[in-house]
XYZ file of C-alpha atoms in Angstrom:
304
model
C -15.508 18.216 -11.319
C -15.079 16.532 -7.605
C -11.314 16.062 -7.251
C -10.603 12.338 -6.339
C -7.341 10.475 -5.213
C -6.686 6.617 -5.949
C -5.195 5.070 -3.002
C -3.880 1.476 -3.243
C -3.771 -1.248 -0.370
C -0.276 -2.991 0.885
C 0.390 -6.256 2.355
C -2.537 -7.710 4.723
C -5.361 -6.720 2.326
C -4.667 -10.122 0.147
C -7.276 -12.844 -0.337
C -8.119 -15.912 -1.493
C -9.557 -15.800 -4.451
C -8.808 -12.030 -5.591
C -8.870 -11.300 -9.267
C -11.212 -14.001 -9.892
C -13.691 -11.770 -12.547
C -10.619 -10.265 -14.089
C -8.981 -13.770 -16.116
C -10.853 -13.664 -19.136
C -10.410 -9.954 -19.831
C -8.246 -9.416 -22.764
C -5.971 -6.313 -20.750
C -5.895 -8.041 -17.788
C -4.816 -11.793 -19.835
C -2.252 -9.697 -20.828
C -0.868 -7.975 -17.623
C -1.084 -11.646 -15.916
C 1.594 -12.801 -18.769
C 3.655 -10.214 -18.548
C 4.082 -11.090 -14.751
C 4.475 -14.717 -15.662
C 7.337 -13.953 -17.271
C 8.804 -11.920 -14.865
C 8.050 -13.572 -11.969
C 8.598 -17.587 -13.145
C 5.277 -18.082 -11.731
C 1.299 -17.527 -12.660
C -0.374 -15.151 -10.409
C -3.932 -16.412 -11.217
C -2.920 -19.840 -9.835
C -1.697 -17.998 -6.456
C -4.573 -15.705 -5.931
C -6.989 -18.258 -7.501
C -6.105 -21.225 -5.384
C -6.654 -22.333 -1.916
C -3.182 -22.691 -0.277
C -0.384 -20.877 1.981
C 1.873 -19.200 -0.637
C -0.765 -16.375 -0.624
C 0.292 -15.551 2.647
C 3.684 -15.978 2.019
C 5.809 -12.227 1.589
C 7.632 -13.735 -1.380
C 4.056 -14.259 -3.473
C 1.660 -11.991 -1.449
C 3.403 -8.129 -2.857
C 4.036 -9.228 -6.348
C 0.130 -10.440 -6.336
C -1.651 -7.981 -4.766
C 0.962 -5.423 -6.866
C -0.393 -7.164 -10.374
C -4.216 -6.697 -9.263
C -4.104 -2.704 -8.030
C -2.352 -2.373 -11.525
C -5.067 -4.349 -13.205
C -7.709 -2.442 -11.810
C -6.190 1.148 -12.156
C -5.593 0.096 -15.960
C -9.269 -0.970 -16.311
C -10.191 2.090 -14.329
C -8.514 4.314 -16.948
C -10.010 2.584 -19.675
C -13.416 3.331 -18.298
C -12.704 6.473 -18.594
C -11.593 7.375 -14.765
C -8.632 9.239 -13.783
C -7.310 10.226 -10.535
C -6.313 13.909 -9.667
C -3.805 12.589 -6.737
C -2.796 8.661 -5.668
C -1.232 7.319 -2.971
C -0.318 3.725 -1.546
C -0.314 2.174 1.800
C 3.784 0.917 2.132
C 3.575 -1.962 -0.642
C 0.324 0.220 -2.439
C 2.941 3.025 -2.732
C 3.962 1.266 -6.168
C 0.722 0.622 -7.509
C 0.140 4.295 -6.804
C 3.538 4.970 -8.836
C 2.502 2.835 -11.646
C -1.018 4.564 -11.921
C 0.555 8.537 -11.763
C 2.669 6.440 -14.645
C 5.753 7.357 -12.736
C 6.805 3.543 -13.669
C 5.655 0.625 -15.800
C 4.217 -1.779 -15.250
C 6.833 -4.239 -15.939
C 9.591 -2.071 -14.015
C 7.090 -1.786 -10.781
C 6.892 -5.359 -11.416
C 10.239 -6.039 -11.015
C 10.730 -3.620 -8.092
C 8.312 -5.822 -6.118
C 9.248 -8.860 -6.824
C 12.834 -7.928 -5.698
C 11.479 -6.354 -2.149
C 9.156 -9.104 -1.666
C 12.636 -11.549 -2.311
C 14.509 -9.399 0.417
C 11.779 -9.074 3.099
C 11.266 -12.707 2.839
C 14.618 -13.196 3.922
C 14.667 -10.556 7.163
C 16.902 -10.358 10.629
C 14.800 -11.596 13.041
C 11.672 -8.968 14.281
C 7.953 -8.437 14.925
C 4.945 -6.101 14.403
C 2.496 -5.486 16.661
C -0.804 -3.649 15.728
C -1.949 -1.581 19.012
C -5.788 -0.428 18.965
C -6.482 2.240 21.803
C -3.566 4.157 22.860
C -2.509 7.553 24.725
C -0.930 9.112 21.505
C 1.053 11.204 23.572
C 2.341 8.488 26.107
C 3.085 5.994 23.348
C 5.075 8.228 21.387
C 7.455 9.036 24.589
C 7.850 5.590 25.589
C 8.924 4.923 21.664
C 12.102 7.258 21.762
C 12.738 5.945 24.979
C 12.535 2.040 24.196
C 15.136 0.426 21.954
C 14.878 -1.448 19.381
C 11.457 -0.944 18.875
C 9.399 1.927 16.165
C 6.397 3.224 15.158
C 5.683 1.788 11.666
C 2.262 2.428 10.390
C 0.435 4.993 11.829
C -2.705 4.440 10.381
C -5.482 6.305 12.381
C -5.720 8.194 16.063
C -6.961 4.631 17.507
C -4.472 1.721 15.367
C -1.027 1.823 15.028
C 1.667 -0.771 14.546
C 5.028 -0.662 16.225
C 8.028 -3.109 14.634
C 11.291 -4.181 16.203
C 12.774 -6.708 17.755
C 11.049 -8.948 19.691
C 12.144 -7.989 23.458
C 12.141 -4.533 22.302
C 8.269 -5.010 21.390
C 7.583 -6.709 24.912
C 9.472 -3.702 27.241
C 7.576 -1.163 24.779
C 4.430 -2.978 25.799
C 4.817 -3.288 29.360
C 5.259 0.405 29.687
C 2.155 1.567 28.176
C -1.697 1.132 28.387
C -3.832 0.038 24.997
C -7.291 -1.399 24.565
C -5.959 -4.341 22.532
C -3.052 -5.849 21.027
C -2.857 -8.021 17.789
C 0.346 -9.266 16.597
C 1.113 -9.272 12.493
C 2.049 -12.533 10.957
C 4.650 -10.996 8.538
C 8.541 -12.210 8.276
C 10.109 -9.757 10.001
C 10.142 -6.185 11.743
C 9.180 -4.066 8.387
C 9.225 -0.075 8.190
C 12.070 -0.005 10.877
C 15.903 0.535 11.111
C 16.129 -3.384 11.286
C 15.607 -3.486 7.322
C 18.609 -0.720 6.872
C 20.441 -3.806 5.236
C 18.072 -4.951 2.867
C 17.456 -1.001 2.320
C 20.624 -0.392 0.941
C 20.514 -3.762 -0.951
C 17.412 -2.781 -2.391
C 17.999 1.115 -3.597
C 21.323 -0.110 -5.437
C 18.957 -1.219 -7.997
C 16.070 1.492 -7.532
C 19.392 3.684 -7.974
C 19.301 2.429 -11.503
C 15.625 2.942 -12.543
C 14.570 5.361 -14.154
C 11.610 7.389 -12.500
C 9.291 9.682 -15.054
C 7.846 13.361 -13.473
C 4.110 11.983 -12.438
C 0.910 13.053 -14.347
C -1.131 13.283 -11.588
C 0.661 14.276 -7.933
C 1.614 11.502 -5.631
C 2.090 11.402 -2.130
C 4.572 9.234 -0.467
C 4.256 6.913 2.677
C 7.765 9.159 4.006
C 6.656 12.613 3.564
C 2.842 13.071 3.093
C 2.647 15.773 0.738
C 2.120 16.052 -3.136
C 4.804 15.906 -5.583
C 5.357 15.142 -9.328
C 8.781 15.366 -9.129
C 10.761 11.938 -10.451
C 14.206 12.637 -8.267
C 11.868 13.422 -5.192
C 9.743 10.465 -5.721
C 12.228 8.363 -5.673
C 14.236 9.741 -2.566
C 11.128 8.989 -0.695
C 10.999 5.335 -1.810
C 14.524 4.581 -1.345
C 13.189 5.606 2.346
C 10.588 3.320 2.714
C 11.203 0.716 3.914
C 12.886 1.826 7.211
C 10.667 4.603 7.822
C 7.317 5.106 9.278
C 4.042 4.743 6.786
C 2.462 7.855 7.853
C -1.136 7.160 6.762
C -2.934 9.087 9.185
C -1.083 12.274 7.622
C -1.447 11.333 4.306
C -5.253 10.868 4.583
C -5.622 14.496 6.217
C -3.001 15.684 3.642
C -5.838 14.554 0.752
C -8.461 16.665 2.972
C -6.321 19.297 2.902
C -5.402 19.352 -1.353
C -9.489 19.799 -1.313
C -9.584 16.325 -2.173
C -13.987 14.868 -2.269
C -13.805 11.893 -3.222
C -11.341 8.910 -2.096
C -11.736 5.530 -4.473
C -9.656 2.505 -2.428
C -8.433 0.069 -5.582
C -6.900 -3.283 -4.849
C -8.082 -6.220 -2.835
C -10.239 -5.496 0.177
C -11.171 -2.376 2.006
C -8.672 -1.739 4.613
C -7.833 2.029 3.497
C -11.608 2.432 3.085
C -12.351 1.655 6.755
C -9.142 3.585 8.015
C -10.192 6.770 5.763
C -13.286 6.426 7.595
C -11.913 6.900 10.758
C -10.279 9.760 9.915
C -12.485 11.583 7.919
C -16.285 10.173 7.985
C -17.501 12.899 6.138
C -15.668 11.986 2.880
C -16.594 10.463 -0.187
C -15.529 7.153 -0.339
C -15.720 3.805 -2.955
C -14.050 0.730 -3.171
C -12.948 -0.825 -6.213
C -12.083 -4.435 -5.815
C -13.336 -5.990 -8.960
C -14.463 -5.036 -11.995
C -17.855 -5.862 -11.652
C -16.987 -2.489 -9.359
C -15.826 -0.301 -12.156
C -18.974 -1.874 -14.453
C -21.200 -0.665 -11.404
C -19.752 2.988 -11.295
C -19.620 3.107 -14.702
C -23.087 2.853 -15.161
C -23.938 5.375 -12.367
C -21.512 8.154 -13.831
C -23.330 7.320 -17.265
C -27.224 7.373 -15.405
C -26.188 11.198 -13.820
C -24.946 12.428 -16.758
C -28.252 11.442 -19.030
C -30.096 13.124 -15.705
């Protein structure tokens, strides 16, 4: 059986009009109600609708949060299951929920408080920088203030966060093909969110965390666990420290890992998996006219 990991998108991979075939399914109907009534607002309406809140930190992690769930639900009631997950930053909760680590409600309300607090950050930026001397830019980093690595998501894209004159020396000092700065509300997966942090794991101190059925592998420390109290040491770290994707891409390659299924909204991982290893087996699951389309190719191999 080909060992395959679910990996679940973060902020950035949102769009308008996500979740659109999933409204009239009876599972789904039911997951959008539950967030309804944590969230004091309808999620369909958000996704569904052309406007600005989509954008918006407050509505974008709670929405994109609801429809990874949805999807990894309908998944499993295909008849898929993972053998490992993961999550990029934000998709580290989705991947939480799916290794049923948490519910859906508590994930829920997880979110919903991060997405509050990050909406509400100290001043700061992120910068995504797309051809780079690895080696050079990681020197300057330690030697710049104010200013971080946050994602590192392949050998040719990273993002650095910080403040914004510690951005601009940090840029001035090295050489990159291109530079695209991230509309987001402030300098995320640096030590600029240490206040929020703490705000934040006072409650995550309180929820309870159940050992994972299938391993998971954090955004902090890219290797496998199914530990609860280590699962949630690492998230209580997130949200000042780096999102190693790169590493947690070649840690899947390395757990013999064939097969890597992106669910949630667009296909950012997908192209950044791609990057880093073309060889692999890869699927996106954005709908569920995706899952109806797998489903029926498992089913025409097996009758083969």
């Amino acid at each position: 059986m080909t060992k395959t990991a679910w990996v679940f998108p973060g902020q950035g991979s949102q769009e308008s009009g996500m979740g659109t075939d999933l409204v009239s399914i009876p599972l789904a109907k039911a997951r959008f109600k539950q967030a309804q009534n944590i969230l004091d607002w309808d999620v369909t309406k958000v996704c569904l609708n052309e406007n600005l809140e989509l954008s918006q930190t407050l509505y974008t992690q709670p929405c994109l949060y609801v429809i990874s769930a949805i999807l990894a639900d309908l998944m499993k009631d295909a008849g898929f299951k993972p053998s490992i997950v993961a999550g990029h930053s934000l998709g580290e909760y989705a991947a939480l929920y799916a290794a049923e680590v948490i519910s859906f409600e508590v994930g829920l309300q997880l979110v919903k408080l991060r997405a509050e607090l990050m909406n509400n950050t100290p001043p700061g930026v992120m910068t995504a920088l797309i051809g780079f001397d690895r080696d050079r830019l990681e020197e300057q980093v330690a030697l710049t203030p104010d200013v971080v690595i946050a994602n590192d998501n392949h050998n040719s894209q990273i993002v650095i966060s910080g403040t914004s004159a510690g951005v601009e020396t940090l840029l001035k000092k090295i050489k990159y093909r291109r530079v695209v700065p991230l509309d987001v509300s402030g300098a995320f997966h640096s030590p600029l969110m240490a206040d929020i942090s703490l705000e934040f794991n006072r409650t995550l101190q309180t929820v309870a965390f159940q050992p994972a059925k299938v391993p998971v592998i954090s955004n902090v420390e890219p290797s496998p666990s199914s530990e609860a109290s280590v699962l949630k040491n690492r998230l209580m770290e997130q949200m000042t420290g780096r999102v190693r994707w790169r590493e947690i891409v070649n840690s899947l390659d390395q757990n013999d890992v064939k097969k890597i299924i992106e669910i949630g909204p667009g296909d950012v991982l997908t192209n950044t998996i791609f990057k880093i290893l073309p060889s692999i087996e890869l699927e996106n699951v954005s709908s569920n006219t995706n899952i109806a389309t797998t489903n029926k190719q498992v089913r025409l191999l097996e009758s083969i």
